[in-house]
Short mmCIF file of C-alpha atoms in Angstrom, two decimals:
data_model
loop_
_atom_site.label_atom_id
_atom_site.label_comp_id
_atom_site.label_asym_id
_atom_site.label_seq_id
_atom_site.Cartn_x
_atom_site.Cartn_y
_atom_site.Cartn_z
CA MET A 13 45.91 30.74 118.25
CA SER A 14 43.32 31.38 114.91
CA TYR A 15 43.90 33.24 112.31
CA PRO A 16 41.22 36.20 110.98
CA GLY A 17 39.44 34.00 108.18
CA TYR A 18 40.24 30.74 109.72
CA PRO A 19 37.71 28.63 110.72
CA PRO A 20 38.44 27.94 114.38
CA SER A 21 39.61 23.86 115.07
CA ASP A 22 36.13 22.25 115.29
CA GLY A 23 35.17 23.87 111.59
CA TYR A 24 36.79 21.39 109.64
CA PRO A 25 36.20 17.31 109.51
CA ALA A 26 38.12 15.27 112.62
CA PHE A 27 41.05 14.44 109.62
CA PRO A 28 43.94 13.02 111.72
CA GLY A 29 46.34 15.10 112.91
CA TYR A 30 44.88 17.73 110.77
CA PRO A 31 46.09 20.43 111.61
CA PRO A 32 49.13 18.75 113.26
CA THR A 33 49.17 19.00 117.10
CA GLY A 34 51.55 20.96 118.65
CA GLN A 35 52.27 22.87 115.22
CA GLU A 36 49.07 25.18 116.30
CA SER A 37 51.41 28.18 117.23
CA VAL A 38 52.50 27.91 113.78
CA TYR A 39 50.20 26.20 111.28
CA PRO A 40 49.65 28.29 108.89
CA PRO A 41 51.62 31.11 108.41
CA ALA A 42 50.30 34.88 109.92
CA GLY A 43 48.97 35.74 106.70
CA GLN A 44 48.72 33.12 104.29
CA TYR A 45 46.21 31.28 104.18
CA THR A 46 47.35 28.71 101.66
CA TYR A 47 49.13 24.88 102.33
CA PRO A 48 52.93 26.28 103.04
CA ALA A 49 54.50 22.59 104.26
CA VAL A 50 55.34 23.01 108.00
CA PRO A 51 58.02 21.13 109.56
CA GLY A 52 57.01 18.09 110.83
CA GLY A 53 53.17 19.29 110.00
CA PHE A 54 51.84 19.47 107.24
CA PRO A 55 52.19 17.52 104.64
CA PRO A 56 54.53 15.22 106.56
CA SER A 57 58.91 15.74 106.59
CA GLY A 58 59.69 13.63 104.11
CA GLY A 59 56.70 13.19 102.15
CA GLY A 60 56.71 16.14 99.72
CA THR A 61 52.55 15.19 98.86
CA TYR A 62 49.98 15.24 101.01
CA PRO A 63 47.87 12.41 102.48
CA ALA A 64 44.89 10.91 100.07
CA ALA A 65 41.90 11.36 101.83
CA PRO A 66 40.09 9.56 103.59
CA PRO A 67 38.01 6.68 102.35
CA ASN A 68 35.36 7.34 100.05
CA ALA A 69 35.54 10.78 100.88
CA GLY A 70 34.22 11.51 97.51
CA PHE A 71 38.12 13.96 96.10
CA PRO A 72 38.80 12.82 92.65
CA GLY A 73 41.58 10.68 91.59
CA ALA A 74 43.36 8.00 94.86
CA ALA A 75 45.58 10.44 96.16
CA GLY A 76 42.57 13.36 97.02
CA TYR A 77 44.15 15.89 97.49
CA PRO A 78 45.69 18.07 94.94
CA ALA A 79 49.46 17.96 93.37
CA PRO A 80 52.50 19.64 96.72
CA GLY A 81 52.27 23.39 96.33
CA GLY A 82 49.94 24.61 97.55
CA TYR A 83 46.60 24.37 96.68
CA PRO A 84 45.78 25.97 92.68
CA ALA A 85 44.35 29.27 92.86
CA SER A 86 40.60 28.10 91.83
CA GLY A 87 40.39 25.88 95.71
CA TYR A 88 39.97 22.39 93.45
CA PRO A 89 41.47 20.35 90.93
CA ALA A 90 39.52 21.75 88.15
CA GLN A 91 36.06 19.93 86.51
CA ALA A 92 38.34 17.82 84.17
CA GLY A 93 40.72 15.59 86.71
CA GLY A 94 37.76 13.68 88.04
CA MET A 95 34.69 16.38 90.26
CA PRO A 96 33.15 13.80 91.99
CA ALA A 97 29.45 13.25 91.66
CA TYR A 98 27.96 15.53 94.70
CA PRO A 99 25.01 13.58 97.07
CA GLY A 100 22.31 16.22 98.19
CA GLY A 101 21.59 17.17 93.70
CA PRO A 102 23.10 20.07 92.24
CA GLY A 103 24.91 22.78 93.50
CA PHE A 104 25.32 20.60 97.34
CA GLY A 105 28.77 19.30 98.86
CA VAL A 106 30.64 21.53 95.52
CA PRO A 107 33.60 22.79 96.81
CA PRO A 108 33.88 26.78 97.16
CA THR A 109 36.46 28.71 95.26
CA GLY A 110 38.88 31.36 95.66
CA PRO A 111 41.49 31.49 97.99
CA GLY A 112 41.03 30.72 102.49
CA PHE A 113 40.36 28.27 103.06
CA GLY A 114 41.04 25.35 101.05
CA GLY A 115 38.14 24.97 99.29
CA TYR A 116 35.58 22.55 102.15
CA PRO A 117 32.27 22.12 100.78
CA GLN A 118 30.19 24.60 102.36
CA GLN A 119 26.99 22.77 104.23
CA PRO A 120 24.67 22.42 101.52
CA PRO A 121 20.72 24.14 102.98
CA ALA A 122 18.73 21.37 105.21
CA GLN A 123 16.59 20.53 102.41
CA SER A 124 16.38 21.35 98.86
CA TYR A 125 13.64 23.37 97.03
CA ALA A 126 11.29 21.37 96.39
CA GLY A 127 11.69 18.26 99.86
CA GLY A 128 15.20 18.07 97.56
CA GLY A 129 18.92 17.20 98.54
CA PRO A 130 20.17 15.89 101.83
CA ALA A 131 21.58 17.35 104.82
CA GLN A 132 24.82 15.01 104.97
CA ILE A 133 27.60 14.07 102.55
CA ALA A 134 29.45 11.49 102.61
CA GLY A 135 32.38 11.74 103.21
CA PHE A 136 33.25 13.93 105.72
CA PRO A 137 33.42 11.58 109.14
CA GLY A 138 29.79 10.80 109.81
CA GLY A 139 28.77 12.45 106.67
CA GLN A 140 27.82 15.35 108.53
CA VAL A 141 29.48 18.75 107.08
CA PRO A 142 31.44 20.71 109.03
CA SER A 143 29.76 23.82 109.53
CA PRO A 144 29.34 26.60 107.03
CA MET A 145 33.08 28.74 107.03
CA PRO A 146 33.74 32.12 107.78
CA GLY A 147 36.28 34.66 105.75
CA PRO A 148 36.33 36.39 101.99
CA PRO A 149 32.85 34.94 100.88
CA ALA A 150 33.10 32.01 98.34
CA ALA A 151 32.07 31.23 94.86
CA VAL A 152 30.92 27.80 93.98
CA VAL A 153 30.91 26.55 91.27
CA GLN A 154 27.71 23.96 90.12
CA TYR A 155 28.74 21.14 87.86
CA THR A 156 25.62 19.98 85.49
CA GLN A 157 26.12 17.31 82.28
CA GLY A 158 23.63 16.72 79.26
CA THR A 159 22.70 13.65 78.66
CA ILE A 160 23.57 13.93 74.95
CA GLN A 161 27.55 14.63 74.59
CA ALA A 162 28.97 15.04 71.16
CA ALA A 163 29.37 11.58 69.26
CA PRO A 164 33.09 10.71 68.63
CA ASN A 165 34.53 9.40 65.30
CA PHE A 166 31.68 11.65 63.55
CA ASP A 167 30.88 11.00 60.21
CA ALA A 168 28.41 14.17 57.96
CA GLY A 169 28.39 11.88 55.59
CA ARG A 170 27.67 8.46 56.65
CA ASP A 171 24.70 9.57 58.74
CA ALA A 172 24.01 11.70 55.47
CA GLU A 173 23.39 8.60 53.82
CA ILE A 174 21.96 7.19 57.29
CA LEU A 175 18.84 8.98 56.82
CA ARG A 176 18.50 9.02 53.49
CA LYS A 177 18.68 5.71 53.03
CA ALA A 178 15.93 5.92 56.20
CA MET A 179 13.56 7.76 54.73
CA LYS A 180 14.40 6.70 50.72
CA GLY A 181 11.54 4.36 49.28
CA PHE A 182 7.78 2.86 50.78
CA GLY A 183 8.07 3.24 54.24
CA THR A 184 10.17 5.49 56.73
CA ASP A 185 13.53 3.88 58.33
CA GLU A 186 11.78 5.60 62.70
CA GLN A 187 14.78 3.79 64.30
CA ALA A 188 16.91 4.51 62.09
CA ILE A 189 16.12 8.07 62.42
CA ILE A 190 16.27 8.31 66.13
CA ASN A 191 19.15 6.52 66.25
CA VAL A 192 21.29 8.71 64.69
CA VAL A 193 19.45 12.17 65.88
CA ALA A 194 19.74 10.84 69.31
CA ASN A 195 23.14 10.56 69.43
CA ARG A 196 24.98 12.94 68.64
CA SER A 197 25.37 17.19 69.87
CA ASN A 198 23.35 19.90 68.40
CA ASP A 199 26.34 20.95 66.50
CA GLN A 200 26.82 17.72 64.38
CA ARG A 201 22.47 17.64 63.46
CA GLN A 202 24.02 21.16 61.75
CA LYS A 203 26.07 19.89 59.85
CA ILE A 204 24.66 16.13 59.19
CA LYS A 205 21.53 19.28 57.85
CA ALA A 206 24.42 20.66 55.52
CA ALA A 207 25.54 17.83 54.19
CA PHE A 208 23.00 16.16 53.67
CA LYS A 209 22.18 19.17 51.00
CA THR A 210 25.77 18.60 49.59
CA MET A 211 24.97 15.30 48.91
CA TYR A 212 21.64 15.32 47.89
CA GLY A 213 20.30 19.24 46.53
CA LYS A 214 17.87 18.06 49.42
CA ASP A 215 16.56 20.21 51.65
CA LEU A 216 16.86 17.96 55.34
CA ILE A 217 14.77 19.29 57.02
CA LYS A 218 11.08 18.94 54.04
CA ASP A 219 11.92 15.94 54.27
CA LEU A 220 12.02 14.97 57.27
CA LYS A 221 8.81 16.26 57.57
CA SER A 222 8.02 15.10 55.26
CA GLU A 223 7.92 11.26 56.73
CA LEU A 224 7.29 12.06 59.93
CA SER A 225 4.03 13.64 61.82
CA GLY A 226 2.52 14.97 65.39
CA ASN A 227 4.25 14.35 67.94
CA VAL A 228 7.50 12.95 66.58
CA GLU A 229 7.56 14.85 63.69
CA GLU A 230 8.03 18.06 66.76
CA LEU A 231 10.64 16.37 69.02
CA ILE A 232 13.01 15.90 65.60
CA LEU A 233 12.48 19.28 64.24
CA ALA A 234 13.72 21.07 67.14
CA LEU A 235 16.23 18.90 67.49
CA PHE A 236 17.67 19.56 64.16
CA MET A 237 16.97 24.08 64.65
CA PRO A 238 20.31 25.65 66.05
CA SER A 239 20.34 26.09 70.04
CA THR A 240 18.92 30.13 69.95
CA TYR A 241 17.08 29.60 66.70
CA TYR A 242 14.88 27.18 69.17
CA ASP A 243 14.20 28.56 72.00
CA ALA A 244 13.24 31.44 69.74
CA TRP A 245 11.42 30.65 67.73
CA SER A 246 9.76 29.52 70.78
CA LEU A 247 9.76 32.45 72.01
CA ARG A 248 7.63 34.16 68.56
CA HIS A 249 5.34 30.50 69.29
CA ALA A 250 4.28 31.68 72.34
CA MET A 251 2.96 35.50 71.25
CA LYS A 252 2.22 35.17 67.98
CA GLY A 253 -1.84 34.73 66.70
CA ALA A 254 -4.23 35.28 69.19
CA GLY A 255 -3.09 34.47 72.74
CA THR A 256 -0.12 33.82 75.65
CA GLN A 257 1.53 31.11 76.19
CA GLU A 258 2.81 33.09 79.66
CA SER A 259 4.45 29.99 80.69
CA VAL A 260 6.99 29.47 77.43
CA LEU A 261 7.72 33.02 78.07
CA ILE A 262 8.73 32.00 81.82
CA GLU A 263 10.50 29.84 81.54
CA ILE A 264 12.93 30.88 78.17
CA LEU A 265 13.80 34.46 79.88
CA CYS A 266 14.07 33.93 83.57
CA THR A 267 16.39 30.41 83.10
CA ARG A 268 18.36 31.59 80.70
CA THR A 269 22.25 33.45 80.43
CA ASN A 270 23.00 36.75 79.88
CA GLN A 271 25.15 35.44 76.74
CA GLU A 272 22.37 33.38 75.89
CA ILE A 273 19.79 36.11 76.43
CA ARG A 274 21.88 38.63 73.69
CA GLU A 275 21.65 36.30 71.63
CA ILE A 276 18.74 34.82 71.36
CA VAL A 277 17.13 38.28 70.68
CA ASN A 278 18.80 39.24 68.26
CA CYS A 279 17.79 35.64 66.88
CA TYR A 280 14.38 36.64 67.27
CA LYS A 281 15.71 40.39 65.35
CA SER A 282 17.36 38.48 62.57
CA GLU A 283 14.68 35.56 61.76
CA PHE A 284 11.93 36.71 62.19
CA GLY A 285 12.16 40.52 61.87
CA ARG A 286 11.05 41.50 64.78
CA ASP A 287 11.98 43.47 68.10
CA ILE A 288 10.76 40.90 71.08
CA GLU A 289 10.53 44.17 72.87
CA GLN A 290 8.07 45.21 72.07
CA ASP A 291 5.80 41.97 71.25
CA ILE A 292 7.16 41.86 74.95
CA ARG A 293 5.22 44.85 75.39
CA SER A 294 2.08 44.35 72.81
CA ASP A 295 1.49 40.91 74.48
CA THR A 296 1.58 41.46 77.83
CA SER A 297 0.69 44.33 80.83
CA GLY A 298 1.18 45.47 83.96
CA HIS A 299 4.47 43.77 86.80
CA PHE A 300 4.52 41.00 84.03
CA GLU A 301 5.47 43.38 80.72
CA ARG A 302 7.48 45.02 83.29
CA LEU A 303 10.28 41.20 84.40
CA LEU A 304 10.09 40.50 80.90
CA VAL A 305 11.74 43.59 79.71
CA SER A 306 14.10 43.80 82.10
CA MET A 307 15.07 39.73 81.87
CA CYS A 308 15.23 40.36 78.18
CA GLN A 309 18.58 42.48 78.54
CA GLY A 310 19.96 40.12 79.71
CA ASN A 311 21.89 42.60 81.44
CA ARG A 312 22.16 39.96 85.14
CA ASP A 313 25.36 40.77 87.53
CA GLU A 314 27.61 37.38 86.77
CA ASN A 315 29.68 37.59 89.51
CA GLN A 316 30.17 34.77 91.50
CA THR A 317 31.57 35.85 94.16
CA VAL A 318 29.08 36.75 96.67
CA ASP A 319 28.18 39.57 98.59
CA TYR A 320 26.76 38.51 101.99
CA GLN A 321 26.54 42.22 103.53
CA LYS A 322 24.57 42.75 100.07
CA ALA A 323 22.60 39.71 100.72
CA GLN A 324 21.31 40.73 104.11
CA GLU A 325 20.17 44.55 102.48
CA ASP A 326 18.92 42.76 100.34
CA ALA A 327 16.75 40.13 101.76
CA GLN A 328 15.55 43.52 104.72
CA ARG A 329 14.61 45.30 101.23
CA LEU A 330 12.37 42.88 99.94
CA TYR A 331 11.15 43.01 103.64
CA GLN A 332 10.36 46.09 103.76
CA ALA A 333 9.31 46.41 100.27
CA GLY A 334 5.62 42.96 100.87
CA GLU A 335 5.95 40.69 104.55
CA GLY A 336 6.58 44.24 105.85
CA LYS A 337 4.83 47.08 104.68
CA LEU A 338 0.88 47.13 103.54
CA GLY A 339 0.12 46.05 100.05
CA THR A 340 3.18 45.72 98.09
CA ASP A 341 7.02 47.71 96.53
CA GLU A 342 7.17 45.84 92.61
CA SER A 343 9.40 46.45 91.91
CA CYS A 344 11.99 46.39 93.94
CA PHE A 345 11.25 42.40 93.65
CA ASN A 346 11.35 43.41 89.92
CA MET A 347 15.62 45.47 90.79
CA VAL A 348 16.66 42.86 92.92
CA LEU A 349 15.73 39.02 90.74
CA ALA A 350 15.88 40.94 87.90
CA SER A 351 19.57 42.08 88.02
CA ARG A 352 21.52 40.65 90.99
CA SER A 353 23.52 36.96 90.52
CA PHE A 354 22.05 33.20 90.53
CA PRO A 355 24.64 33.00 93.81
CA GLN A 356 23.92 36.01 95.56
CA LEU A 357 20.02 34.79 94.86
CA LYS A 358 20.99 32.38 96.79
CA ALA A 359 22.63 33.98 99.87
CA THR A 360 19.71 36.25 99.93
CA VAL A 361 17.09 33.27 100.31
CA GLU A 362 18.48 32.41 102.66
CA ALA A 363 18.94 35.63 104.43
CA TYR A 364 15.51 36.39 104.05
CA SER A 365 13.81 33.11 106.11
CA ARG A 366 16.15 34.80 108.85
CA ILE A 367 14.44 37.68 108.76
CA ALA A 368 10.91 37.01 107.51
CA ASN A 369 10.63 33.33 110.02
CA ARG A 370 9.16 32.51 105.84
CA ASP A 371 10.46 31.56 102.64
CA LEU A 372 10.98 33.90 100.27
CA LEU A 373 8.84 32.09 97.60
CA SER A 374 5.90 31.62 100.76
CA SER A 375 6.20 35.37 100.57
CA ILE A 376 5.81 35.91 97.14
CA ASP A 377 3.07 33.53 97.26
CA ARG A 378 1.55 36.26 99.29
CA GLU A 379 2.64 39.01 97.58
CA PHE A 380 1.33 38.44 93.79
CA SER A 381 -0.99 37.09 91.92
CA GLY A 382 -1.05 34.63 88.18
CA ASN A 383 2.06 35.44 85.91
CA VAL A 384 4.23 37.83 87.76
CA GLU A 385 3.97 35.88 90.36
CA ARG A 386 4.99 32.88 88.45
CA GLY A 387 7.64 34.11 86.83
CA LEU A 388 9.82 35.84 90.16
CA LYS A 389 8.79 32.57 91.87
CA THR A 390 10.80 31.24 88.49
CA ILE A 391 13.58 33.18 89.40
CA VAL A 392 14.29 32.03 92.96
CA GLN A 393 13.74 28.24 91.84
CA CYS A 394 16.48 28.72 89.87
CA ALA A 395 18.30 30.52 92.09
CA LEU A 396 17.64 28.47 95.02
CA ASN A 397 18.63 25.23 92.35
CA ARG A 398 18.02 25.46 88.73
CA PRO A 399 17.15 21.07 87.74
CA ALA A 400 14.50 20.71 90.43
CA PHE A 401 12.87 23.77 88.69
CA PHE A 402 13.01 21.71 85.03
CA ALA A 403 12.47 18.52 87.09
CA GLU A 404 8.83 20.48 88.08
CA ARG A 405 8.44 21.33 85.00
CA LEU A 406 8.07 18.20 83.93
CA TYR A 407 6.91 16.35 86.17
CA TYR A 408 3.58 18.69 85.47
CA SER A 409 3.72 18.09 81.49
CA MET A 410 2.59 15.02 81.79
CA LYS A 411 0.77 14.90 85.18
CA GLY A 412 -3.00 14.25 84.96
CA ALA A 413 -5.36 13.61 82.29
CA GLY A 414 -3.51 14.02 78.95
CA THR A 415 0.26 15.44 77.69
CA ASP A 416 2.34 19.47 77.38
CA ASP A 417 4.54 17.38 74.53
CA SER A 418 5.94 21.01 73.71
CA THR A 419 6.64 21.38 76.87
CA LEU A 420 8.24 17.78 77.85
CA ILE A 421 9.42 18.12 73.69
CA ARG A 422 10.77 21.79 74.54
CA ILE A 423 13.17 21.10 78.51
CA VAL A 424 13.37 17.69 77.37
CA VAL A 425 16.07 18.90 73.55
CA THR A 426 17.16 22.65 76.48
CA ARG A 427 18.50 20.68 78.12
CA SER A 428 19.97 17.69 76.96
CA GLU A 429 23.32 18.67 76.54
CA ILE A 430 23.18 21.17 79.56
CA ASP A 431 21.98 19.33 82.90
CA LEU A 432 19.44 16.98 82.23
CA VAL A 433 21.23 14.59 83.87
CA GLN A 434 20.89 16.95 87.18
CA ILE A 435 17.03 17.25 86.92
CA LYS A 436 16.23 13.27 85.69
CA GLN A 437 17.72 13.56 89.42
CA MET A 438 15.75 15.86 91.50
CA PHE A 439 13.29 14.19 89.81
CA THR A 440 13.63 10.88 91.08
CA GLN A 441 14.31 12.94 94.69
CA MET A 442 11.36 15.31 94.63
CA TYR A 443 8.27 12.34 92.98
CA GLN A 444 9.62 9.04 93.63
CA LYS A 445 9.77 7.47 90.22
CA THR A 446 12.62 7.97 87.69
CA LEU A 447 11.84 10.94 84.18
CA ALA A 448 12.05 8.12 81.46
CA THR A 449 8.85 5.98 83.80
CA MET A 450 7.23 9.30 83.89
CA ILE A 451 8.15 9.56 79.54
CA ALA A 452 6.83 5.63 78.81
CA SER A 453 3.93 5.49 80.95
CA ASP A 454 2.64 9.30 79.04
CA THR A 455 3.83 8.60 75.63
CA SER A 456 3.93 5.71 73.17
CA GLY A 457 4.94 4.19 69.75
CA ASP A 458 9.45 6.01 68.48
CA TYR A 459 7.84 9.69 69.87
CA ARG A 460 8.20 7.66 73.03
CA LYS A 461 11.27 5.37 71.82
CA LEU A 462 13.37 8.58 70.98
CA LEU A 463 12.30 10.53 74.41
CA LEU A 464 13.97 8.01 75.99
CA ALA A 465 16.75 7.57 73.83
CA ILE A 466 16.81 11.66 74.19
CA VAL A 467 17.05 11.58 78.09
CA GLY A 468 19.50 7.77 78.60
CA GLN A 469 17.32 5.15 79.58
#
């Protein structure tokens, strides 16, 4: 007997006794999607708890399953309960949330952006994930992690004293400065800055600037800027004076969340007395200008539930606006890519591949050029695998002769408390070398030491 929204019996991994033999007609009761106790079934009579997960299943906790009483509304225990590491790159193998089929991981794509994650996940029999399950759409929660965590037993006054001692007298103890700044969160660094002024009546940033120079100075000053201010400062710097650093505008405006963008826009106004939208309009033009103006509204849909019907319609719309016609309807691409949530865009990209027999990134390559092409591709890459996008940016900041130090510094600093752990994993998968190895070969001195301390080597 089958139930609406339930996967066929072969859609589940072959856990012994699941569903219990002979109990198909009563499991689960009609109209229910949780896992109530079934006489003689699942959980076993008298057991009172769910069975332990199979060996090496990768589920959190020794017991594997949540406590009795049915799966929680989110489908999985909270991250704090020990969400397992997920192989195959960020976002792959992370359980879907929502009611329905108990939060089994969705099957990852056979290949992630730039040749990332494998199509197998350990923990299911044979290492193979079951096919994507029918039923209500489920949001996929991506767990990310920074390399820098807030220091325990933090004492701003003690750290301010260490920094003062490191800069006092003849010479500078750069290692002491590195030990403090690389092991404190941004919020803690702001407290150190305030404590320094209170204790010594001096500005920490001015003292650091007088003691340091070059790339290590730029890196330390970036670490001491509040996160929002650093993004706003980077955007202002990219548009100030002759020429525009379009790649910086793309990197920040096309990857941040709505809240981050709104805070950046407000900070830009309050700190620099300028309207970011006006600056964008005066420094860029055409479809690229429109894309960036769309981005700085901070109005992307953030509903994490995927509407697969809408994804299909959007994919068809994009195909008709590009590959399916002579010429390109740029406004259609702008509308879809600027307004849909990132999980929704991921589903649209997958639907597009089926309709067009080529992926959306290669279609954008064929239909667009220049900065608008780079902007649209950045949005698609972030929908598919955001850490992979930043891994690629880091790689090209160091590849070849010379190093784009500003890009290297900006990405390492801005992602250090968000997803630098996943960026490092993707970097190794994509380029068969570690991020630390490449940084070590491309930089030197205290600059190298501080970068390596931040990336966690």
